[in-house]
mmCIF file of C-alpha atoms and ligand atoms in Angstrom:
data_model
loop_
_atom_site.group_PDB
_atom_site.id
_atom_site.type_symbol
_atom_site.label_atom_id
_atom_site.label_comp_id
_atom_site.label_asym_id
_atom_site.label_seq_id
_atom_site.Cartn_x
_atom_site.Cartn_y
_atom_site.Cartn_z
ATOM 1 C CA MET A 12 5.524 81.103 -141.709
ATOM 2 C CA ARG A 13 1.825 80.721 -143.093
ATOM 3 C CA ILE A 14 -1.223 80.781 -140.784
ATOM 4 C CA LEU A 15 -4.585 79.199 -141.794
ATOM 5 C CA VAL A 16 -7.624 80.855 -139.588
ATOM 6 C CA THR A 17 -10.967 80.114 -139.923
ATOM 7 C CA GLY A 18 -14.032 81.565 -139.046
ATOM 8 C CA ALA A 19 -11.674 84.683 -139.504
ATOM 9 C CA ALA A 20 -14.959 86.951 -140.730
ATOM 10 C CA GLY A 21 -16.592 86.654 -137.483
ATOM 11 C CA PHE A 22 -16.185 88.566 -134.238
ATOM 12 C CA ILE A 23 -13.352 86.953 -132.835
ATOM 13 C CA GLY A 24 -11.348 85.438 -135.613
ATOM 14 C CA SER A 25 -11.438 88.952 -137.642
ATOM 15 C CA ASN A 26 -9.912 90.433 -134.444
ATOM 16 C CA PHE A 27 -7.645 88.156 -133.955
ATOM 17 C CA VAL A 28 -6.216 88.012 -137.637
ATOM 18 C CA ARG A 29 -5.977 92.353 -137.447
ATOM 19 C CA ASN A 30 -3.822 91.921 -133.660
ATOM 20 C CA LEU A 31 -1.954 89.186 -135.922
ATOM 21 C CA LEU A 32 -1.364 91.651 -138.964
ATOM 22 C CA ALA A 33 -0.278 94.545 -136.832
ATOM 23 C CA ASN A 34 2.565 92.012 -135.201
ATOM 24 C CA ALA A 35 0.881 91.702 -131.924
ATOM 25 C CA TYR A 36 1.813 88.403 -131.047
ATOM 26 C CA ALA A 37 6.021 88.110 -130.731
ATOM 27 C CA GLY A 38 7.531 85.139 -133.583
ATOM 28 C CA TRP A 39 4.488 85.801 -136.007
ATOM 29 C CA GLU A 40 5.553 89.423 -137.311
ATOM 30 C CA ASP A 41 5.790 88.356 -140.742
ATOM 31 C CA ALA A 42 2.926 86.180 -141.078
ATOM 32 C CA GLY A 43 1.057 85.457 -143.873
ATOM 33 C CA VAL A 44 -2.482 84.409 -142.961
ATOM 34 C CA THR A 45 -5.016 82.857 -145.475
ATOM 35 C CA ALA A 46 -8.402 83.913 -143.622
ATOM 36 C CA LEU A 47 -11.220 81.150 -144.882
ATOM 37 C CA ASP A 48 -14.761 81.568 -144.133
ATOM 38 C CA LYS A 49 -18.243 80.714 -145.563
ATOM 39 C CA LEU A 50 -19.084 84.245 -144.525
ATOM 40 C CA THR A 51 -22.675 83.372 -143.043
ATOM 41 C CA TYR A 52 -24.602 86.215 -141.827
ATOM 42 C CA ALA A 53 -22.416 86.085 -138.662
ATOM 43 C CA GLY A 54 -19.588 86.542 -141.184
ATOM 44 C CA ASN A 55 -18.305 90.304 -142.938
ATOM 45 C CA ARG A 56 -15.560 90.619 -144.636
ATOM 46 C CA ASP A 57 -15.250 94.287 -143.725
ATOM 47 C CA ASN A 58 -14.240 92.965 -140.687
ATOM 48 C CA LEU A 59 -11.064 92.101 -142.042
ATOM 49 C CA PRO A 60 -8.399 94.880 -144.084
ATOM 50 C CA ALA A 61 -9.946 94.948 -147.634
ATOM 51 C CA ALA A 62 -6.105 94.775 -148.882
ATOM 52 C CA HIS A 63 -3.111 93.858 -146.953
ATOM 53 C CA PRO A 64 -0.351 92.428 -148.135
ATOM 54 C CA ARG A 65 0.437 89.333 -146.160
ATOM 55 C CA LEU A 66 -3.889 88.250 -146.464
ATOM 56 C CA GLU A 67 -5.793 85.912 -148.518
ATOM 57 C CA PHE A 68 -9.114 86.053 -148.220
ATOM 58 C CA VAL A 69 -11.054 82.528 -149.169
ATOM 59 C CA GLN A 70 -14.890 82.043 -149.182
ATOM 60 C CA GLY A 71 -15.138 78.511 -148.181
ATOM 61 C CA ASP A 72 -16.858 76.298 -146.008
ATOM 62 C CA VAL A 73 -15.106 74.500 -143.457
ATOM 63 C CA CYS A 74 -16.746 70.753 -144.694
ATOM 64 C CA ASP A 75 -15.671 71.352 -147.900
ATOM 65 C CA LEU A 76 -12.608 68.645 -147.982
ATOM 66 C CA GLY A 77 -11.657 69.437 -151.614
ATOM 67 C CA LEU A 78 -11.323 72.995 -150.923
ATOM 68 C CA LEU A 79 -9.170 72.685 -147.169
ATOM 69 C CA ARG A 80 -7.188 69.660 -149.329
ATOM 70 C CA ASP A 81 -6.460 72.652 -151.789
ATOM 71 C CA LEU A 82 -5.406 75.132 -148.968
ATOM 72 C CA LEU A 83 -3.795 74.048 -146.170
ATOM 73 C CA PRO A 84 -0.299 72.922 -147.998
ATOM 74 C CA GLY A 85 2.261 75.209 -147.202
ATOM 75 C CA HIS A 86 -0.095 76.073 -143.744
ATOM 76 C CA ASP A 87 2.599 76.081 -140.694
ATOM 77 C CA ALA A 88 -0.625 76.341 -138.704
ATOM 78 C CA VAL A 89 -4.291 76.557 -138.017
ATOM 79 C CA VAL A 90 -6.102 77.940 -135.281
ATOM 80 C CA HIS A 91 -10.506 77.349 -135.758
ATOM 81 C CA PHE A 92 -12.801 79.586 -134.621
ATOM 82 C CA ALA A 93 -15.575 78.961 -137.506
ATOM 83 C CA ALA A 94 -18.587 77.884 -136.164
ATOM 84 C CA GLU A 95 -22.364 78.804 -135.654
ATOM 85 C CA SER A 96 -21.860 80.308 -131.855
ATOM 86 C CA HIS A 97 -25.359 81.677 -130.900
ATOM 87 C CA VAL A 98 -27.143 80.246 -127.838
ATOM 88 C CA ASP A 99 -30.564 81.070 -128.940
ATOM 89 C CA ARG A 100 -30.174 80.070 -132.511
ATOM 90 C CA SER A 101 -29.136 76.641 -131.757
ATOM 91 C CA LEU A 102 -32.726 76.633 -129.230
ATOM 92 C CA GLU A 103 -34.559 77.398 -132.798
ATOM 93 C CA GLY A 104 -32.679 74.817 -134.583
ATOM 94 C CA ALA A 105 -29.529 72.679 -134.173
ATOM 95 C CA GLY A 106 -28.516 71.267 -137.352
ATOM 96 C CA PRO A 107 -26.382 73.986 -138.883
ATOM 97 C CA PHE A 108 -24.772 73.682 -135.426
ATOM 98 C CA PHE A 109 -24.080 70.259 -135.503
ATOM 99 C CA ARG A 110 -22.857 70.223 -139.283
ATOM 100 C CA THR A 111 -20.435 72.994 -138.861
ATOM 101 C CA ASN A 112 -19.039 72.919 -135.315
ATOM 102 C CA VAL A 113 -18.797 69.203 -135.632
ATOM 103 C CA LEU A 114 -18.293 67.595 -139.242
ATOM 104 C CA GLY A 115 -16.778 71.140 -139.698
ATOM 105 C CA THR A 116 -14.090 69.977 -137.021
ATOM 106 C CA GLN A 117 -13.943 66.855 -138.441
ATOM 107 C CA THR A 118 -13.443 67.819 -142.158
ATOM 108 C CA LEU A 119 -10.715 69.911 -140.948
ATOM 109 C CA LEU A 120 -8.666 68.055 -139.061
ATOM 110 C CA ASP A 121 -9.156 64.981 -141.896
ATOM 111 C CA ALA A 122 -7.466 67.807 -144.341
ATOM 112 C CA VAL A 123 -4.418 68.492 -141.695
ATOM 113 C CA LEU A 124 -3.579 65.266 -141.831
ATOM 114 C CA ASP A 125 -3.428 64.770 -145.177
ATOM 115 C CA SER A 126 -1.431 68.613 -145.409
ATOM 116 C CA GLY A 127 1.012 67.471 -142.465
ATOM 117 C CA VAL A 128 -0.159 71.189 -141.041
ATOM 118 C CA GLU A 129 2.241 71.109 -137.818
ATOM 119 C CA ARG A 130 0.258 72.779 -135.326
ATOM 120 C CA VAL A 131 -3.815 73.712 -134.429
ATOM 121 C CA VAL A 132 -5.711 75.396 -131.885
ATOM 122 C CA HIS A 133 -9.152 74.394 -131.737
ATOM 123 C CA VAL A 134 -11.061 77.151 -129.849
ATOM 124 C CA SER A 135 -13.904 76.336 -127.655
ATOM 125 C CA THR A 136 -15.977 77.391 -125.291
ATOM 126 C CA ASP A 137 -16.914 77.467 -121.270
ATOM 127 C CA GLU A 138 -20.715 76.569 -122.136
ATOM 128 C CA VAL A 139 -19.178 72.801 -122.469
ATOM 129 C CA TYR A 140 -18.826 72.215 -118.656
ATOM 130 C CA GLY A 141 -22.617 73.893 -118.887
ATOM 131 C CA SER A 142 -23.285 75.820 -115.641
ATOM 132 C CA ILE A 143 -21.973 75.989 -112.041
ATOM 133 C CA ASP A 144 -23.267 77.227 -109.012
ATOM 134 C CA GLU A 145 -20.595 77.276 -106.455
ATOM 135 C CA GLY A 146 -16.805 77.440 -107.036
ATOM 136 C CA SER A 147 -15.078 77.498 -111.338
ATOM 137 C CA TRP A 148 -14.266 75.152 -113.445
ATOM 138 C CA THR A 149 -11.072 73.835 -113.694
ATOM 139 C CA GLU A 150 -10.422 71.282 -117.319
ATOM 140 C CA ASP A 151 -10.542 67.685 -115.817
ATOM 141 C CA ARG A 152 -14.384 69.306 -115.303
ATOM 142 C CA PRO A 153 -17.153 66.934 -116.709
ATOM 143 C CA LEU A 154 -18.361 67.679 -120.184
ATOM 144 C CA LEU A 155 -22.378 69.017 -118.709
ATOM 145 C CA PRO A 156 -23.562 70.882 -122.106
ATOM 146 C CA ASN A 157 -27.450 72.125 -121.598
ATOM 147 C CA THR A 158 -28.225 73.332 -125.393
ATOM 148 C CA PRO A 159 -27.341 72.136 -128.594
ATOM 149 C CA TYR A 160 -25.090 75.419 -129.451
ATOM 150 C CA ALA A 161 -22.478 74.025 -126.546
ATOM 151 C CA ALA A 162 -23.539 70.336 -127.562
ATOM 152 C CA SER A 163 -22.216 70.855 -130.631
ATOM 153 C CA LYS A 164 -18.622 72.840 -129.244
ATOM 154 C CA ALA A 165 -18.463 70.148 -126.787
ATOM 155 C CA CYS A 166 -18.428 67.583 -129.623
ATOM 156 C CA SER A 167 -15.808 69.328 -131.692
ATOM 157 C CA ASP A 168 -13.422 69.371 -128.776
ATOM 158 C CA LEU A 169 -14.035 65.448 -128.543
ATOM 159 C CA VAL A 170 -12.914 65.259 -131.926
ATOM 160 C CA ALA A 171 -10.747 67.651 -132.050
ATOM 161 C CA ARG A 172 -8.466 65.426 -129.107
ATOM 162 C CA THR A 173 -9.440 62.463 -130.895
ATOM 163 C CA TYR A 174 -7.067 63.660 -133.648
ATOM 164 C CA TRP A 175 -4.219 64.186 -131.098
ATOM 165 C CA ARG A 176 -4.877 60.661 -129.501
ATOM 166 C CA THR A 177 -5.009 59.057 -132.737
ATOM 167 C CA HIS A 178 -3.140 60.356 -134.802
ATOM 168 C CA GLY A 179 -0.918 62.450 -133.346
ATOM 169 C CA VAL A 180 -2.096 65.895 -134.211
ATOM 170 C CA ASN A 181 -0.129 68.605 -132.513
ATOM 171 C CA LEU A 182 -3.338 70.033 -131.612
ATOM 172 C CA SER A 183 -5.147 72.476 -128.420
ATOM 173 C CA ILE A 184 -8.181 73.076 -126.890
ATOM 174 C CA THR A 185 -8.767 76.422 -125.319
ATOM 175 C CA ARG A 186 -12.160 77.173 -123.530
ATOM 176 C CA CYS A 187 -12.988 80.667 -123.228
ATOM 177 C CA SER A 188 -15.391 82.664 -120.830
ATOM 178 C CA ASN A 189 -17.203 85.797 -122.472
ATOM 179 C CA ASN A 190 -16.571 87.822 -125.116
ATOM 180 C CA TYR A 191 -17.025 91.411 -125.393
ATOM 181 C CA GLY A 192 -15.503 94.002 -127.708
ATOM 182 C CA PRO A 193 -15.162 95.935 -131.142
ATOM 183 C CA TYR A 194 -17.142 93.747 -134.027
ATOM 184 C CA GLN A 195 -19.131 91.509 -132.186
ATOM 185 C CA HIS A 196 -22.380 90.486 -133.900
ATOM 186 C CA PRO A 197 -25.869 92.689 -132.846
ATOM 187 C CA GLU A 198 -27.552 88.916 -131.567
ATOM 188 C CA LYS A 199 -25.458 89.265 -128.867
ATOM 189 C CA LEU A 200 -25.698 90.249 -125.333
ATOM 190 C CA ILE A 201 -23.572 93.334 -125.228
ATOM 191 C CA PRO A 202 -23.750 94.643 -128.353
ATOM 192 C CA LEU A 203 -27.772 94.518 -128.321
ATOM 193 C CA PHE A 204 -28.394 96.048 -125.875
ATOM 194 C CA VAL A 205 -25.848 98.660 -126.629
ATOM 195 C CA THR A 206 -26.918 99.117 -130.132
ATOM 196 C CA ASN A 207 -30.549 99.549 -128.722
ATOM 197 C CA LEU A 208 -29.902 101.897 -125.832
ATOM 198 C CA LEU A 209 -27.767 104.169 -128.937
ATOM 199 C CA GLU A 210 -30.759 103.803 -130.847
ATOM 200 C CA GLY A 211 -33.499 104.996 -127.868
ATOM 201 C CA ARG A 212 -34.451 101.282 -127.595
ATOM 202 C CA GLN A 213 -35.618 99.451 -125.109
ATOM 203 C CA VAL A 214 -33.181 95.880 -124.172
ATOM 204 C CA PRO A 215 -34.325 92.489 -123.577
ATOM 205 C CA LEU A 216 -33.488 91.082 -120.485
ATOM 206 C CA TYR A 217 -34.538 87.462 -120.104
ATOM 207 C CA GLY A 218 -35.789 86.262 -116.875
ATOM 208 C CA ASP A 219 -34.729 87.703 -113.599
ATOM 209 C CA GLY A 220 -31.651 89.266 -115.004
ATOM 210 C CA ARG A 221 -29.318 87.420 -111.905
ATOM 211 C CA ASN A 222 -27.643 84.725 -114.733
ATOM 212 C CA ILE A 223 -24.017 85.427 -114.698
ATOM 213 C CA ARG A 224 -21.725 85.198 -117.208
ATOM 214 C CA GLU A 225 -17.800 86.198 -117.043
ATOM 215 C CA TRP A 226 -16.623 88.099 -118.838
ATOM 216 C CA LEU A 227 -13.200 89.429 -120.661
ATOM 217 C CA HIS A 228 -11.957 91.451 -123.243
ATOM 218 C CA VAL A 229 -11.986 90.263 -127.025
ATOM 219 C CA ASP A 230 -7.982 91.271 -127.185
ATOM 220 C CA ASP A 231 -7.122 89.131 -124.096
ATOM 221 C CA HIS A 232 -8.948 85.639 -125.424
ATOM 222 C CA CYS A 233 -6.911 85.988 -128.643
ATOM 223 C CA ARG A 234 -3.489 86.604 -126.379
ATOM 224 C CA GLY A 235 -4.262 83.419 -124.613
ATOM 225 C CA ILE A 236 -4.563 81.888 -127.905
ATOM 226 C CA HIS A 237 -1.744 82.979 -129.142
ATOM 227 C CA LEU A 238 -0.356 81.717 -125.518
ATOM 228 C CA VAL A 239 -1.338 78.416 -126.094
ATOM 229 C CA LEU A 240 -0.240 78.384 -130.438
ATOM 230 C CA ASP A 241 3.041 79.150 -129.404
ATOM 231 C CA SER A 242 3.415 77.165 -126.333
ATOM 232 C CA GLY A 243 0.610 74.921 -125.402
ATOM 233 C CA ARG A 244 1.031 71.469 -124.945
ATOM 234 C CA ALA A 245 -0.403 69.290 -127.880
ATOM 235 C CA GLY A 246 -3.640 66.689 -126.398
ATOM 236 C CA GLU A 247 -3.989 69.831 -123.786
ATOM 237 C CA ILE A 248 -7.035 71.983 -122.578
ATOM 238 C CA TYR A 249 -6.464 75.555 -121.025
ATOM 239 C CA ASN A 250 -9.509 77.425 -120.037
ATOM 240 C CA ILE A 251 -9.185 81.420 -121.134
ATOM 241 C CA GLY A 252 -10.741 83.898 -118.747
ATOM 242 C CA GLY A 253 -11.251 86.652 -117.247
ATOM 243 C CA GLY A 254 -12.306 87.092 -113.073
ATOM 244 C CA ASN A 255 -15.356 88.826 -114.388
ATOM 245 C CA GLU A 256 -18.143 87.412 -113.372
ATOM 246 C CA ARG A 257 -21.375 90.002 -113.786
ATOM 247 C CA THR A 258 -24.569 89.255 -113.419
ATOM 248 C CA ASN A 259 -27.249 90.664 -116.016
ATOM 249 C CA ARG A 260 -28.848 92.806 -114.415
ATOM 250 C CA ALA A 261 -25.056 94.193 -113.505
ATOM 251 C CA ILE A 262 -23.872 94.072 -116.952
ATOM 252 C CA THR A 263 -27.571 96.152 -118.243
ATOM 253 C CA GLU A 264 -27.251 98.961 -115.752
ATOM 254 C CA ARG A 265 -23.838 99.842 -116.366
ATOM 255 C CA LEU A 266 -25.036 99.710 -120.237
ATOM 256 C CA LEU A 267 -27.484 102.140 -119.109
ATOM 257 C CA GLU A 268 -24.948 104.734 -117.253
ATOM 258 C CA LEU A 269 -22.691 104.054 -120.178
ATOM 259 C CA THR A 270 -25.538 105.541 -122.725
ATOM 260 C CA GLY A 271 -27.267 108.182 -121.063
ATOM 261 C CA SER A 272 -29.913 106.079 -120.283
ATOM 262 C CA GLY A 273 -32.840 105.237 -118.089
ATOM 263 C CA GLU A 274 -34.578 102.368 -115.712
ATOM 264 C CA GLY A 275 -37.299 102.621 -118.114
ATOM 265 C CA MET A 276 -35.371 101.420 -120.799
ATOM 266 C CA ILE A 277 -34.773 97.623 -120.003
ATOM 267 C CA ARG A 278 -38.119 95.171 -121.083
ATOM 268 C CA HIS A 279 -38.020 92.052 -118.906
ATOM 269 C CA VAL A 280 -39.346 89.352 -121.017
ATOM 270 C CA ALA A 281 -39.362 84.891 -120.859
ATOM 271 C CA ASP A 282 -36.713 83.945 -120.413
ATOM 272 C CA ARG A 283 -34.014 81.825 -122.776
ATOM 273 C CA LYS A 284 -34.900 77.728 -122.412
ATOM 274 C CA ALA A 285 -32.196 75.843 -120.368
ATOM 275 C CA HIS A 286 -30.520 79.274 -119.426
ATOM 276 C CA ASP A 287 -27.412 78.639 -117.489
ATOM 277 C CA LEU A 288 -27.347 80.432 -114.462
ATOM 278 C CA ARG A 289 -24.015 80.265 -114.162
ATOM 279 C CA TYR A 290 -20.579 80.428 -116.001
ATOM 280 C CA SER A 291 -16.938 80.282 -113.903
ATOM 281 C CA ILE A 292 -13.771 79.430 -115.595
ATOM 282 C CA ASP A 293 -10.356 78.441 -113.071
ATOM 283 C CA GLU A 294 -7.542 79.508 -115.208
ATOM 284 C CA SER A 295 -5.082 78.854 -113.113
ATOM 285 C CA LYS A 296 -3.551 75.975 -115.831
ATOM 286 C CA ILE A 297 -2.556 78.941 -118.673
ATOM 287 C CA ARG A 298 -1.512 81.239 -115.887
ATOM 288 C CA GLU A 299 1.323 79.008 -114.859
ATOM 289 C CA GLU A 300 2.340 77.301 -116.975
ATOM 290 C CA LEU A 301 1.961 79.616 -120.077
ATOM 291 C CA GLY A 302 2.478 83.264 -117.927
ATOM 292 C CA TYR A 303 -1.019 84.072 -119.539
ATOM 293 C CA VAL A 304 -2.395 87.969 -118.238
ATOM 294 C CA PRO A 305 -5.345 89.617 -118.566
ATOM 295 C CA GLN A 306 -4.487 92.779 -119.523
ATOM 296 C CA ILE A 307 -8.002 95.187 -119.504
ATOM 297 C CA GLY A 308 -9.952 96.334 -116.764
ATOM 298 C CA PHE A 309 -13.483 95.040 -117.745
ATOM 299 C CA GLU A 310 -14.660 98.760 -116.382
ATOM 300 C CA GLU A 311 -12.520 100.730 -119.029
ATOM 301 C CA GLY A 312 -12.851 97.930 -121.581
ATOM 302 C CA LEU A 313 -16.704 98.289 -121.239
ATOM 303 C CA ALA A 314 -16.134 101.857 -121.918
ATOM 304 C CA ALA A 315 -14.393 101.715 -124.751
ATOM 305 C CA THR A 316 -17.035 99.421 -126.437
ATOM 306 C CA VAL A 317 -19.344 101.271 -125.944
ATOM 307 C CA ALA A 318 -17.609 104.333 -127.297
ATOM 308 C CA TRP A 319 -16.719 102.029 -130.481
ATOM 309 C CA TYR A 320 -20.452 101.550 -131.185
ATOM 310 C CA ARG A 321 -21.482 104.660 -130.599
ATOM 311 C CA ASP A 322 -18.346 105.442 -133.353
ATOM 312 C CA HIS A 323 -18.987 102.494 -136.328
ATOM 313 C CA PRO A 324 -22.973 102.648 -136.399
ATOM 314 C CA ASP A 325 -22.517 102.146 -140.184
ATOM 315 C CA TRP A 326 -20.840 98.823 -139.357
ATOM 316 C CA TRP A 327 -23.671 97.877 -136.984
ATOM 317 C CA LYS A 328 -26.095 99.268 -138.488
ATOM 318 C CA ALA A 329 -25.291 97.429 -141.553
ATOM 319 C CA VAL A 330 -25.347 94.063 -139.611
ATOM 320 C CA LYS A 331 -28.305 94.804 -137.143
ATOM 321 C CA TYR A 332 -30.217 95.664 -139.952
ATOM 322 C CA GLY A 333 -29.357 93.613 -143.021
ATOM 323 C CA ALA A 334 -29.266 90.216 -141.391
ATOM 324 C CA ASP A 335 -31.933 88.099 -141.658
ATOM 325 C CA ARG A 336 -33.817 88.654 -138.257
ATOM 326 C CA ASP A 337 -35.784 90.845 -135.295
ATOM 327 C CA HIS A 338 -32.681 91.787 -132.873
ATOM 328 C CA GLY A 339 -35.159 93.941 -130.831
HETATM 329 P P1 NAD B 3 -18.898 84.375 -134.909
HETATM 330 O O1 NAD B 3 -20.408 84.212 -134.943
HETATM 331 O O2 NAD B 3 -18.866 86.363 -134.625
HETATM 332 O O3 NAD B 3 -17.719 83.768 -135.976
HETATM 333 C C1 NAD B 3 -18.212 82.997 -136.662
HETATM 334 C C2 NAD B 3 -17.537 82.989 -138.142
HETATM 335 O O4 NAD B 3 -17.539 81.416 -138.124
HETATM 336 C C3 NAD B 3 -18.712 83.811 -139.288
HETATM 337 O O5 NAD B 3 -17.557 84.411 -139.787
HETATM 338 C C4 NAD B 3 -18.910 82.656 -139.830
HETATM 339 O O6 NAD B 3 -19.466 83.213 -141.514
HETATM 340 C C5 NAD B 3 -18.035 81.861 -140.116
HETATM 341 N N1 NAD B 3 -18.702 80.167 -140.069
HETATM 342 C C6 NAD B 3 -19.657 79.834 -140.040
HETATM 343 N N2 NAD B 3 -19.790 78.750 -140.695
HETATM 344 C C7 NAD B 3 -19.181 78.753 -140.881
HETATM 345 C C8 NAD B 3 -18.237 77.097 -142.236
HETATM 346 N N3 NAD B 3 -19.238 75.958 -142.165
HETATM 347 N N4 NAD B 3 -17.424 77.387 -142.742
HETATM 348 C C9 NAD B 3 -16.505 78.622 -142.637
HETATM 349 N N5 NAD B 3 -16.905 79.550 -141.995
HETATM 350 C C10 NAD B 3 -18.111 79.302 -141.309
HETATM 351 O O7 NAD B 3 -17.859 83.866 -133.360
HETATM 352 P P2 NAD B 3 -17.273 84.188 -132.302
HETATM 353 O O8 NAD B 3 -18.095 84.857 -131.057
HETATM 354 O O9 NAD B 3 -16.140 84.586 -133.215
HETATM 355 O O10 NAD B 3 -16.817 82.219 -132.148
HETATM 356 C C11 NAD B 3 -15.946 82.550 -133.140
HETATM 357 C C12 NAD B 3 -14.894 80.584 -131.513
HETATM 358 O O11 NAD B 3 -15.260 80.874 -130.511
HETATM 359 C C13 NAD B 3 -16.555 80.498 -131.973
HETATM 360 O O12 NAD B 3 -16.026 78.738 -132.148
HETATM 361 C C14 NAD B 3 -16.900 79.910 -130.618
HETATM 362 O O13 NAD B 3 -17.415 78.978 -130.314
HETATM 363 C C15 NAD B 3 -15.949 80.312 -130.057
HETATM 364 N N6 NAD B 3 -16.025 81.325 -128.462
HETATM 365 C C16 NAD B 3 -16.789 82.959 -128.594
HETATM 366 C C17 NAD B 3 -17.085 83.293 -127.490
HETATM 367 C C18 NAD B 3 -17.873 84.299 -127.439
HETATM 368 O O14 NAD B 3 -18.309 84.951 -126.415
HETATM 369 N N7 NAD B 3 -18.154 85.333 -127.866
HETATM 370 C C19 NAD B 3 -16.639 82.767 -125.691
HETATM 371 C C20 NAD B 3 -15.690 81.360 -126.162
HETATM 372 C C21 NAD B 3 -15.291 80.670 -127.470
HETATM 373 O O1 TDX B 4 -31.045 89.259 -125.428
HETATM 374 C C1 TDX B 4 -30.604 89.426 -124.644
HETATM 375 N N1 TDX B 4 -31.101 89.051 -122.991
HETATM 376 C C2 TDX B 4 -30.780 87.889 -122.331
HETATM 377 O O2 TDX B 4 -31.276 88.153 -121.358
HETATM 378 C C3 TDX B 4 -29.541 88.269 -125.245
HETATM 379 C C4 TDX B 4 -29.251 88.074 -126.874
HETATM 380 C C5 TDX B 4 -29.125 87.369 -124.018
HETATM 381 N N2 TDX B 4 -29.710 87.837 -122.532
HETATM 382 C C6 TDX B 4 -28.520 86.829 -121.748
HETATM 383 C C7 TDX B 4 -28.452 85.675 -121.911
HETATM 384 C C8 TDX B 4 -26.978 85.008 -120.949
HETATM 385 O O3 TDX B 4 -27.011 84.856 -119.671
HETATM 386 O O4 TDX B 4 -27.347 87.530 -121.660
HETATM 387 C C9 TDX B 4 -26.421 86.227 -121.143
HETATM 388 C C10 TDX B 4 -25.452 86.762 -122.657
HETATM 389 O O5 TDX B 4 -25.968 85.842 -123.608
HETATM 390 P P1 TDX B 4 -25.367 85.489 -125.275
HETATM 391 O O6 TDX B 4 -25.194 87.185 -125.637
HETATM 392 O O7 TDX B 4 -25.978 84.405 -126.131
HETATM 393 O O8 TDX B 4 -24.382 84.888 -124.506
HETATM 394 P P2 TDX B 4 -23.912 83.578 -123.904
HETATM 395 O O9 TDX B 4 -25.348 82.465 -123.758
HETATM 396 O O10 TDX B 4 -23.308 83.699 -122.138
HETATM 397 O O11 TDX B 4 -22.851 82.584 -124.784
HETATM 398 C C11 TDX B 4 -21.467 83.443 -125.465
HETATM 399 O O12 TDX B 4 -20.163 83.185 -124.638
HETATM 400 C C12 TDX B 4 -19.655 81.922 -125.094
HETATM 401 C C13 TDX B 4 -21.001 83.374 -126.427
HETATM 402 O O13 TDX B 4 -22.562 83.616 -128.004
HETATM 403 C C14 TDX B 4 -20.987 81.633 -127.365
HETATM 404 O O14 TDX B 4 -20.305 81.812 -128.459
HETATM 405 C C15 TDX B 4 -20.275 81.383 -126.701
HETATM 406 O O15 TDX B 4 -19.888 79.970 -126.608
#
């Protein structure tokens, strides 16, 4: 068996590949992995093993149809993580988001059609639903994205579903809540705040800090993706969440405690444009249909994540200060 993983050098893709190579996923123990990644600012070759008998790394773009047509024959499945993923960047310039997230998904699926790959999982996000004041989103909620990032992901979901409906591609879509864990780029809330605090720098909290996100450890997200890959139904969407809703202020205060920092380290800054107030996922479908149960408690996972960043300064300093913008 062989699987192609796009965006495999990013945060979630690299966790998925490392876990797969460590035989964490039943049925894929001997599977080979082709890790495809363009290595944008967000991709890091060091997130994957330098060499492994079951791993082949290919630097390339999901918008490159010729490359994908050459690469895909011989693969049994595709897990599609590759995307521009940072909301703040999409507010500064939407072009790369629509190019990679929408055209990249369409190009990849054209190549899947040509090569007859048997199974595809398209990895998406709860942000496609917009913002919800009360209750939680089920998979049949309308798509009401509020940012170019979320809109590009919503478009990509529609493109993906079309390849199932029109062409019969055996494809499922996952929509997950906010992930945290090791190897996350320090432009995102938790790693930005942890690494700033480890350096004795303040953390920029947007607005009043009362926005709510639902947090899930990346390993639990990847377990959910594996379940969908294995047993999800074609044409279906599966929400994946963890039930851990927290305000950004509460997260920030916990990070202050975990790093031994004082309240004075919070810097209140202007709010994000179109800042979604609350995300909340109803994940009954994946639980009831596929037996999904997240395994990592939020407090335990957050403490382990802070410890990982404390123990890996070389990794995050290279990413944070080798990157093309200030993350202050
Ligand atoms: P990331 O930004 O860390 O990684 C994205 C990877 O895709 C990078 O390695 C990058 O180099 C690669 N890439 C970008 N453009 C490419 C292109 N044109 N061709 C090939 N590779 C390209 O993102 P992430 O947080 O790991 O997210 C992965 C997926 O999961 C995305 O589709 C995202 O929308 C989705 N998701 C993320 C979260 C989260 O909290 N991080 C939650 C739900 C869903
Ligand atoms: O400096 C910051 N200060 C701050 O207050 C940053 C970077 C963020 N925030 C706030 C904004 C959000 O309310 O923290 C919250 C989380 O922000 P991000 O880490 O940027 O994540 P979010 O915008 O919620 O999107 C994430 O979850 C869904 C991922 O980046 C997406 O890829 C995923 O689809």
